[in-house]
PDB file of C-alpha atoms in Angstrom:
ATOM      1  CA  UNK A   1      33.375 -26.069 -59.124  1.00  0.00           C
ATOM      2  CA  UNK A   2      30.256 -23.882 -59.487  1.00  0.00           C
ATOM      3  CA  UNK A   3      30.706 -20.324 -60.708  1.00  0.00           C
ATOM      4  CA  UNK A   4      29.566 -18.944 -57.292  1.00  0.00           C
ATOM      5  CA  UNK A   5      32.168 -21.003 -55.547  1.00  0.00           C
ATOM      6  CA  UNK A   6      34.836 -19.704 -57.955  1.00  0.00           C
ATOM      7  CA  UNK A   7      33.560 -16.181 -57.258  1.00  0.00           C
ATOM      8  CA  UNK A   8      34.022 -16.609 -53.455  1.00  0.00           C
ATOM      9  CA  UNK A   9      37.571 -17.961 -53.934  1.00  0.00           C
ATOM     10  CA  UNK A  10      38.493 -15.143 -56.289  1.00  0.00           C
ATOM     11  CA  UNK A  11      37.041 -12.382 -53.992  1.00  0.00           C
ATOM     12  CA  UNK A  12      38.976 -13.787 -50.951  1.00  0.00           C
ATOM     13  CA  UNK A  13      42.224 -13.808 -52.980  1.00  0.00           C
ATOM     14  CA  UNK A  14      41.402 -10.359 -54.389  1.00  0.00           C
ATOM     15  CA  UNK A  15      40.873  -8.892 -50.933  1.00  0.00           C
ATOM     16  CA  UNK A  16      44.091 -10.425 -49.575  1.00  0.00           C
ATOM     17  CA  UNK A  17      46.115  -9.019 -52.394  1.00  0.00           C
ATOM     18  CA  UNK A  18      44.702  -5.504 -51.897  1.00  0.00           C
ATOM     19  CA  UNK A  19      44.827  -5.900 -48.087  1.00  0.00           C
ATOM     20  CA  UNK A  20      41.180  -4.845 -47.660  1.00  0.00           C
ATOM     21  CA  UNK A  21      38.488  -6.052 -45.348  1.00  0.00           C
ATOM     22  CA  UNK A  22      36.043  -8.858 -46.465  1.00  0.00           C
ATOM     23  CA  UNK A  23      33.172  -7.669 -48.572  1.00  0.00           C
ATOM     24  CA  UNK A  24      30.266  -6.753 -46.270  1.00  0.00           C
ATOM     25  CA  UNK A  25      28.599  -3.646 -47.754  1.00  0.00           C
ATOM     26  CA  UNK A  26      27.236  -2.861 -51.117  1.00  0.00           C
ATOM     27  CA  UNK A  27      29.651  -0.165 -52.068  1.00  0.00           C
ATOM     28  CA  UNK A  28      30.282   0.935 -55.710  1.00  0.00           C
ATOM     29  CA  UNK A  29      33.509  -0.996 -55.591  1.00  0.00           C
ATOM     30  CA  UNK A  30      31.697  -4.165 -54.597  1.00  0.00           C
ATOM     31  CA  UNK A  31      29.382  -3.850 -57.535  1.00  0.00           C
ATOM     32  CA  UNK A  32      32.289  -3.231 -59.938  1.00  0.00           C
ATOM     33  CA  UNK A  33      34.200  -6.256 -58.537  1.00  0.00           C
ATOM     34  CA  UNK A  34      31.242  -8.587 -58.828  1.00  0.00           C
ATOM     35  CA  UNK A  35      30.432  -7.356 -62.401  1.00  0.00           C
ATOM     36  CA  UNK A  36      34.041  -7.710 -63.385  1.00  0.00           C
ATOM     37  CA  UNK A  37      34.056 -11.352 -62.230  1.00  0.00           C
ATOM     38  CA  UNK A  38      30.692 -12.081 -63.949  1.00  0.00           C
ATOM     39  CA  UNK A  39      31.961 -10.631 -67.231  1.00  0.00           C
ATOM     40  CA  UNK A  40      35.246 -12.584 -66.902  1.00  0.00           C
ATOM     41  CA  UNK A  41      33.473 -15.874 -66.370  1.00  0.00           C
ATOM     42  CA  UNK A  42      30.933 -15.077 -69.012  1.00  0.00           C
ATOM     43  CA  UNK A  43      27.467 -13.780 -68.076  1.00  0.00           C
ATOM     44  CA  UNK A  44      25.772 -16.547 -70.051  1.00  0.00           C
ATOM     45  CA  UNK A  45      27.575 -19.113 -67.883  1.00  0.00           C
ATOM     46  CA  UNK A  46      26.458 -17.786 -64.531  1.00  0.00           C
ATOM     47  CA  UNK A  47      24.539 -20.018 -62.177  1.00  0.00           C
ATOM     48  CA  UNK A  48      21.593 -17.523 -62.014  1.00  0.00           C
ATOM     49  CA  UNK A  49      20.792 -18.533 -65.676  1.00  0.00           C
ATOM     50  CA  UNK A  50      18.971 -21.461 -64.191  1.00  0.00           C
ATOM     51  CA  UNK A  51      15.270 -21.977 -64.559  1.00  0.00           C
ATOM     52  CA  UNK A  52      12.512 -22.648 -67.138  1.00  0.00           C
ATOM     53  CA  UNK A  53      11.571 -20.377 -70.026  1.00  0.00           C
ATOM     54  CA  UNK A  54       9.022 -17.710 -68.961  1.00  0.00           C
ATOM     55  CA  UNK A  55       5.832 -17.563 -71.004  1.00  0.00           C
ATOM     56  CA  UNK A  56       2.804 -15.331 -70.788  1.00  0.00           C
ATOM     57  CA  UNK A  57      -0.370 -17.035 -72.024  1.00  0.00           C
ATOM     58  CA  UNK A  58      -2.612 -14.186 -71.021  1.00  0.00           C
ATOM     59  CA  UNK A  59      -3.949 -12.007 -73.838  1.00  0.00           C
ATOM     60  CA  UNK A  60      -4.938  -8.546 -72.739  1.00  0.00           C
ATOM     61  CA  UNK A  61      -6.707  -5.490 -74.111  1.00  0.00           C
ATOM     62  CA  UNK A  62      -5.333  -1.920 -74.446  1.00  0.00           C
ATOM     63  CA  UNK A  63      -1.987  -1.063 -72.966  1.00  0.00           C
ATOM     64  CA  UNK A  64      -2.568  -2.889 -69.684  1.00  0.00           C
ATOM     65  CA  UNK A  65       0.668  -4.031 -68.070  1.00  0.00           C
ATOM     66  CA  UNK A  66      -1.492  -6.946 -66.841  1.00  0.00           C
ATOM     67  CA  UNK A  67       0.419  -9.361 -64.684  1.00  0.00           C
ATOM     68  CA  UNK A  68       3.780  -7.593 -64.207  1.00  0.00           C
ATOM     69  CA  UNK A  69       4.961  -4.955 -61.829  1.00  0.00           C
ATOM     70  CA  UNK A  70       6.299  -3.229 -64.947  1.00  0.00           C
ATOM     71  CA  UNK A  71       6.098  -4.874 -68.398  1.00  0.00           C
ATOM     72  CA  UNK A  72       9.708  -4.474 -69.391  1.00  0.00           C
ATOM     73  CA  UNK A  73      13.081  -5.489 -67.972  1.00  0.00           C
ATOM     74  CA  UNK A  74      14.765  -3.164 -65.537  1.00  0.00           C
ATOM     75  CA  UNK A  75      18.304  -3.245 -64.216  1.00  0.00           C
ATOM     76  CA  UNK A  76      18.288  -4.671 -60.709  1.00  0.00           C
ATOM     77  CA  UNK A  77      20.047  -6.867 -58.175  1.00  0.00           C
ATOM     78  CA  UNK A  78      19.242 -10.388 -57.127  1.00  0.00           C
ATOM     79  CA  UNK A  79      20.477 -12.678 -54.390  1.00  0.00           C
ATOM     80  CA  UNK A  80      20.434 -16.152 -55.952  1.00  0.00           C
ATOM     81  CA  UNK A  81      21.790 -19.155 -54.054  1.00  0.00           C
ATOM     82  CA  UNK A  82      23.306 -16.649 -51.532  1.00  0.00           C
ATOM     83  CA  UNK A  83      25.293 -14.898 -54.303  1.00  0.00           C
ATOM     84  CA  UNK A  84      24.808 -11.330 -55.320  1.00  0.00           C
ATOM     85  CA  UNK A  85      24.163 -10.435 -58.907  1.00  0.00           C
ATOM     86  CA  UNK A  86      24.213  -6.765 -59.847  1.00  0.00           C
ATOM     87  CA  UNK A  87      22.972  -4.921 -62.982  1.00  0.00           C
ATOM     88  CA  UNK A  88      20.873  -7.892 -64.187  1.00  0.00           C
ATOM     89  CA  UNK A  89      17.733  -7.322 -66.251  1.00  0.00           C
ATOM     90  CA  UNK A  90      14.717  -8.343 -64.180  1.00  0.00           C
ATOM     91  CA  UNK A  91      10.944  -8.069 -64.179  1.00  0.00           C
ATOM     92  CA  UNK A  92       8.444  -9.352 -61.619  1.00  0.00           C
ATOM     93  CA  UNK A  93       5.432 -11.428 -62.616  1.00  0.00           C
ATOM     94  CA  UNK A  94       3.059 -10.349 -59.860  1.00  0.00           C
ATOM     95  CA  UNK A  95       0.210 -12.652 -60.681  1.00  0.00           C
ATOM     96  CA  UNK A  96       2.208 -15.836 -60.578  1.00  0.00           C
ATOM     97  CA  UNK A  97       4.837 -14.530 -58.081  1.00  0.00           C
ATOM     98  CA  UNK A  98       7.744 -15.219 -60.352  1.00  0.00           C
ATOM     99  CA  UNK A  99      11.014 -13.276 -60.739  1.00  0.00           C
ATOM    100  CA  UNK A 100      11.917 -13.198 -64.393  1.00  0.00           C
ATOM    101  CA  UNK A 101      15.512 -12.824 -65.705  1.00  0.00           C
ATOM    102  CA  UNK A 102      16.482 -11.604 -69.144  1.00  0.00           C
ATOM    103  CA  UNK A 103      19.785 -13.425 -69.949  1.00  0.00           C
ATOM    104  CA  UNK A 104      22.729 -11.175 -70.854  1.00  0.00           C
ATOM    105  CA  UNK A 105      22.747 -10.518 -74.545  1.00  0.00           C
ATOM    106  CA  UNK A 106      19.369 -12.055 -75.048  1.00  0.00           C
ATOM    107  CA  UNK A 107      16.358 -10.480 -76.733  1.00  0.00           C
ATOM    108  CA  UNK A 108      13.902  -8.940 -74.352  1.00  0.00           C
ATOM    109  CA  UNK A 109      11.289 -11.419 -75.719  1.00  0.00           C
ATOM    110  CA  UNK A 110      13.329 -14.091 -73.781  1.00  0.00           C
ATOM    111  CA  UNK A 111      12.952 -14.623 -70.045  1.00  0.00           C
ATOM    112  CA  UNK A 112      13.908 -17.231 -67.501  1.00  0.00           C
ATOM    113  CA  UNK A 113      11.576 -17.917 -64.493  1.00  0.00           C
ATOM    114  CA  UNK A 114      14.008 -18.107 -61.679  1.00  0.00           C
ATOM    115  CA  UNK A 115      13.522 -20.865 -59.033  1.00  0.00           C
ATOM    116  CA  UNK A 116      11.793 -19.119 -56.152  1.00  0.00           C
ATOM    117  CA  UNK A 117      13.405 -21.138 -53.359  1.00  0.00           C
ATOM    118  CA  UNK A 118      16.813 -20.085 -54.673  1.00  0.00           C
ATOM    119  CA  UNK A 119      16.023 -16.381 -54.685  1.00  0.00           C
ATOM    120  CA  UNK A 120      16.330 -14.799 -51.260  1.00  0.00           C
ATOM    121  CA  UNK A 121      15.840 -11.260 -52.299  1.00  0.00           C
ATOM    122  CA  UNK A 122      15.873  -8.829 -55.215  1.00  0.00           C
ATOM    123  CA  UNK A 123      15.603  -5.015 -56.014  1.00  0.00           C
ATOM    124  CA  UNK A 124      13.841  -3.579 -58.897  1.00  0.00           C
ATOM    125  CA  UNK A 125      12.701   0.057 -59.633  1.00  0.00           C
ATOM    126  CA  UNK A 126      14.113   1.143 -56.120  1.00  0.00           C
ATOM    127  CA  UNK A 127      11.790  -1.443 -54.437  1.00  0.00           C
ATOM    128  CA  UNK A 128      13.343  -4.107 -52.261  1.00  0.00           C
ATOM    129  CA  UNK A 129      11.759  -7.526 -52.273  1.00  0.00           C
ATOM    130  CA  UNK A 130      12.434 -10.423 -49.800  1.00  0.00           C
ATOM    131  CA  UNK A 131      11.412 -14.018 -49.970  1.00  0.00           C
ATOM    132  CA  UNK A 132       9.498 -14.893 -46.794  1.00  0.00           C
ATOM    133  CA  UNK A 133       8.548 -18.450 -45.680  1.00  0.00           C
ATOM    134  CA  UNK A 134       5.332 -18.780 -43.804  1.00  0.00           C
ATOM    135  CA  UNK A 135       5.738 -20.296 -40.348  1.00  0.00           C
ATOM    136  CA  UNK A 136       3.171 -22.058 -38.169  1.00  0.00           C
ATOM    137  CA  UNK A 137       3.131 -18.952 -36.005  1.00  0.00           C
ATOM    138  CA  UNK A 138       2.147 -16.692 -38.888  1.00  0.00           C
ATOM    139  CA  UNK A 139      -1.378 -15.707 -39.710  1.00  0.00           C
ATOM    140  CA  UNK A 140      -2.951 -17.661 -42.646  1.00  0.00           C
ATOM    141  CA  UNK A 141      -2.927 -14.660 -45.042  1.00  0.00           C
ATOM    142  CA  UNK A 142       0.796 -14.399 -44.753  1.00  0.00           C
ATOM    143  CA  UNK A 143       1.691 -16.988 -47.388  1.00  0.00           C
ATOM    144  CA  UNK A 144       5.160 -17.956 -48.624  1.00  0.00           C
ATOM    145  CA  UNK A 145       6.447 -15.775 -51.472  1.00  0.00           C
ATOM    146  CA  UNK A 146       7.986 -12.367 -52.345  1.00  0.00           C
ATOM    147  CA  UNK A 147       7.145  -9.360 -50.327  1.00  0.00           C
ATOM    148  CA  UNK A 148       8.219  -5.816 -50.781  1.00  0.00           C
ATOM    149  CA  UNK A 149      10.078  -4.806 -47.608  1.00  0.00           C
ATOM    150  CA  UNK A 150       9.990  -1.321 -46.096  1.00  0.00           C
ATOM    151  CA  UNK A 151      11.917  -1.045 -42.838  1.00  0.00           C
ATOM    152  CA  UNK A 152      10.533   1.546 -40.600  1.00  0.00           C
ATOM    153  CA  UNK A 153      12.391   0.723 -37.470  1.00  0.00           C
ATOM    154  CA  UNK A 154      14.418  -2.351 -36.140  1.00  0.00           C
ATOM    155  CA  UNK A 155      11.181  -3.778 -34.626  1.00  0.00           C
ATOM    156  CA  UNK A 156       8.669  -2.436 -37.181  1.00  0.00           C
ATOM    157  CA  UNK A 157       8.653  -3.586 -40.782  1.00  0.00           C
ATOM    158  CA  UNK A 158       5.963  -3.015 -43.460  1.00  0.00           C
ATOM    159  CA  UNK A 159       5.449  -5.849 -45.999  1.00  0.00           C
ATOM    160  CA  UNK A 160       3.544  -5.398 -49.192  1.00  0.00           C
ATOM    161  CA  UNK A 161       2.394  -8.473 -50.905  1.00  0.00           C
ATOM    162  CA  UNK A 162       1.958  -7.352 -54.559  1.00  0.00           C
ATOM    163  CA  UNK A 163      -0.874  -9.231 -56.364  1.00  0.00           C
ATOM    164  CA  UNK A 164      -3.274  -8.804 -59.195  1.00  0.00           C
ATOM    165  CA  UNK A 165      -6.667 -10.508 -59.486  1.00  0.00           C
ATOM    166  CA  UNK A 166      -7.555 -11.851 -62.951  1.00  0.00           C
ATOM    167  CA  UNK A 167     -10.890 -11.735 -64.766  1.00  0.00           C
ATOM    168  CA  UNK A 168     -11.869 -13.071 -68.111  1.00  0.00           C
ATOM    169  CA  UNK A 169     -13.673 -10.858 -70.644  1.00  0.00           C
ATOM    170  CA  UNK A 170     -14.946 -11.555 -74.194  1.00  0.00           C
ATOM    171  CA  UNK A 171     -14.477  -9.076 -77.030  1.00  0.00           C
ATOM    172  CA  UNK A 172     -15.100  -9.835 -80.704  1.00  0.00           C
ATOM    173  CA  UNK A 173     -15.614 -13.433 -79.890  1.00  0.00           C
ATOM    174  CA  UNK A 174     -12.133 -13.678 -78.336  1.00  0.00           C
ATOM    175  CA  UNK A 175     -11.216 -14.215 -74.682  1.00  0.00           C
ATOM    176  CA  UNK A 176      -9.059 -11.613 -73.032  1.00  0.00           C
ATOM    177  CA  UNK A 177      -7.835 -11.163 -69.482  1.00  0.00           C
ATOM    178  CA  UNK A 178      -8.032  -8.079 -67.219  1.00  0.00           C
ATOM    179  CA  UNK A 179      -5.641  -7.816 -64.202  1.00  0.00           C
ATOM    180  CA  UNK A 180      -6.551  -5.551 -61.316  1.00  0.00           C
ATOM    181  CA  UNK A 181      -4.159  -4.631 -58.552  1.00  0.00           C
ATOM    182  CA  UNK A 182      -5.071  -6.056 -55.159  1.00  0.00           C
ATOM    183  CA  UNK A 183      -2.059  -5.808 -52.788  1.00  0.00           C
ATOM    184  CA  UNK A 184      -2.050  -6.894 -49.161  1.00  0.00           C
ATOM    185  CA  UNK A 185      -0.305  -5.072 -46.280  1.00  0.00           C
ATOM    186  CA  UNK A 186       1.305  -6.645 -43.307  1.00  0.00           C
ATOM    187  CA  UNK A 187       3.243  -5.259 -40.314  1.00  0.00           C
ATOM    188  CA  UNK A 188       6.033  -7.228 -38.669  1.00  0.00           C
ATOM    189  CA  UNK A 189       5.838  -5.789 -35.112  1.00  0.00           C
ATOM    190  CA  UNK A 190       8.479  -7.232 -32.692  1.00  0.00           C
ATOM    191  CA  UNK A 191       8.609 -10.450 -34.722  1.00  0.00           C
ATOM    192  CA  UNK A 192       4.778 -10.908 -34.980  1.00  0.00           C
ATOM    193  CA  UNK A 193       2.916 -10.557 -38.238  1.00  0.00           C
ATOM    194  CA  UNK A 194      -0.344  -8.545 -38.512  1.00  0.00           C
ATOM    195  CA  UNK A 195      -2.610  -8.049 -41.478  1.00  0.00           C
ATOM    196  CA  UNK A 196      -3.663  -4.475 -42.013  1.00  0.00           C
ATOM    197  CA  UNK A 197      -6.929  -4.169 -44.094  1.00  0.00           C
ATOM    198  CA  UNK A 198      -8.267  -0.997 -42.685  1.00  0.00           C
ATOM    199  CA  UNK A 199      -7.616   1.999 -40.504  1.00  0.00           C
ATOM    200  CA  UNK A 200      -9.241   0.081 -37.570  1.00  0.00           C
ATOM    201  CA  UNK A 201      -6.622  -2.648 -37.823  1.00  0.00           C
ATOM    202  CA  UNK A 202      -3.899  -0.100 -37.316  1.00  0.00           C
ATOM    203  CA  UNK A 203      -5.689   1.625 -34.391  1.00  0.00           C
ATOM    204  CA  UNK A 204      -5.976  -1.718 -32.676  1.00  0.00           C
ATOM    205  CA  UNK A 205      -2.197  -2.097 -32.866  1.00  0.00           C
ATOM    206  CA  UNK A 206      -1.523   1.449 -31.720  1.00  0.00           C
ATOM    207  CA  UNK A 207      -4.561   2.672 -29.714  1.00  0.00           C
ATOM    208  CA  UNK A 208      -2.640   5.545 -28.171  1.00  0.00           C
ATOM    209  CA  UNK A 209      -2.094   6.943 -31.729  1.00  0.00           C
ATOM    210  CA  UNK A 210      -5.833   6.854 -32.814  1.00  0.00           C
ATOM    211  CA  UNK A 211      -6.043  10.697 -33.064  1.00  0.00           C
ATOM    212  CA  UNK A 212      -2.806  10.963 -35.152  1.00  0.00           C
ATOM    213  CA  UNK A 213      -3.789   8.050 -37.406  1.00  0.00           C
ATOM    214  CA  UNK A 214      -7.301   9.573 -38.109  1.00  0.00           C
ATOM    215  CA  UNK A 215      -5.622  12.896 -38.858  1.00  0.00           C
ATOM    216  CA  UNK A 216      -3.219  11.240 -41.384  1.00  0.00           C
ATOM    217  CA  UNK A 217      -6.033   9.462 -43.215  1.00  0.00           C
ATOM    218  CA  UNK A 218      -7.929  12.826 -43.395  1.00  0.00           C
ATOM    219  CA  UNK A 219      -4.943  14.826 -44.720  1.00  0.00           C
ATOM    220  CA  UNK A 220      -3.830  12.196 -47.241  1.00  0.00           C
ATOM    221  CA  UNK A 221      -6.974  11.108 -48.909  1.00  0.00           C
ATOM    222  CA  UNK A 222      -5.703  11.916 -52.385  1.00  0.00           C
ATOM    223  CA  UNK A 223      -2.482   9.929 -51.930  1.00  0.00           C
ATOM    224  CA  UNK A 224      -4.473   7.045 -50.551  1.00  0.00           C
ATOM    225  CA  UNK A 225      -6.516   6.974 -53.865  1.00  0.00           C
ATOM    226  CA  UNK A 226      -3.641   7.467 -56.219  1.00  0.00           C
ATOM    227  CA  UNK A 227      -0.872   5.426 -54.624  1.00  0.00           C
ATOM    228  CA  UNK A 228      -1.962   3.190 -51.719  1.00  0.00           C
ATOM    229  CA  UNK A 229       1.515   1.583 -51.467  1.00  0.00           C
ATOM    230  CA  UNK A 230       3.186   4.926 -50.809  1.00  0.00           C
ATOM    231  CA  UNK A 231       0.288   5.968 -48.551  1.00  0.00           C
ATOM    232  CA  UNK A 232       1.013   2.911 -46.385  1.00  0.00           C
ATOM    233  CA  UNK A 233       4.726   3.580 -46.287  1.00  0.00           C
ATOM    234  CA  UNK A 234       4.243   7.174 -45.254  1.00  0.00           C
ATOM    235  CA  UNK A 235       1.601   6.088 -42.686  1.00  0.00           C
ATOM    236  CA  UNK A 236       3.924   3.729 -40.965  1.00  0.00           C
ATOM    237  CA  UNK A 237       6.665   6.249 -40.784  1.00  0.00           C
ATOM    238  CA  UNK A 238       4.375   8.774 -39.411  1.00  0.00           C
ATOM    239  CA  UNK A 239       2.909   6.436 -36.826  1.00  0.00           C
ATOM    240  CA  UNK A 240       6.388   5.327 -35.662  1.00  0.00           C
ATOM    241  CA  UNK A 241       7.506   8.978 -35.373  1.00  0.00           C
ATOM    242  CA  UNK A 242       4.428   9.785 -33.370  1.00  0.00           C
ATOM    243  CA  UNK A 243       5.131   6.916 -31.069  1.00  0.00           C
ATOM    244  CA  UNK A 244       8.720   8.054 -30.635  1.00  0.00           C
ATOM    245  CA  UNK A 245       7.692  11.563 -29.743  1.00  0.00           C
ATOM    246  CA  UNK A 246       4.998  10.511 -27.300  1.00  0.00           C
ATOM    247  CA  UNK A 247       7.384   8.156 -25.456  1.00  0.00           C
ATOM    248  CA  UNK A 248       9.803  10.952 -24.715  1.00  0.00           C
TER     249      UNK A 248
END
């Protein structure tokens, strides 16, 4: 029996003994219970420790974090084969769209590239990512992979596709690689995906909010330059709030 199957059986019995409801929410007790089970089974025996060794063949200059969201492991959560794993060490290889796990007790020089089609979601650095499959109805730019998910409203979700472009450079007769952030932004509006590349794309979706959108861009120019991801999150919340007010 796989470890995750044992975990389900254990949790059901545990709930019955304590006369509590089935686990549905991510409370602190849930996290403690899952962690207790994982420790009891042995974290090195967990099913999530399944993948190929992660390697980084790209030599970079300076202190560039190159292809990663952050170039160190952070405690996070992952849903792997429909099972939740809390307080696992993760980092996200943005360039190759790979979630990397640092096995429990292992050196931080060791990483496992998790199998993408077995990871449905993960959280790292207070960012929530979801694995999305492209459908025939989606626009071509919305490819299969991991997307940072920011839920603005039940029918309005902002998806950020984290990506870095790579360029080769030569220094002292050696080849180095430079990675430049180039994220893409998508809106899921009532189940339909739209690519947002400019202010005009947003105005086309919400023409009645053109004045408010222009005003937001004008007042938040510095944030747009320093943190485009946060700018887009704030913009979507502002646009939705403006729509809600105008509809009253």
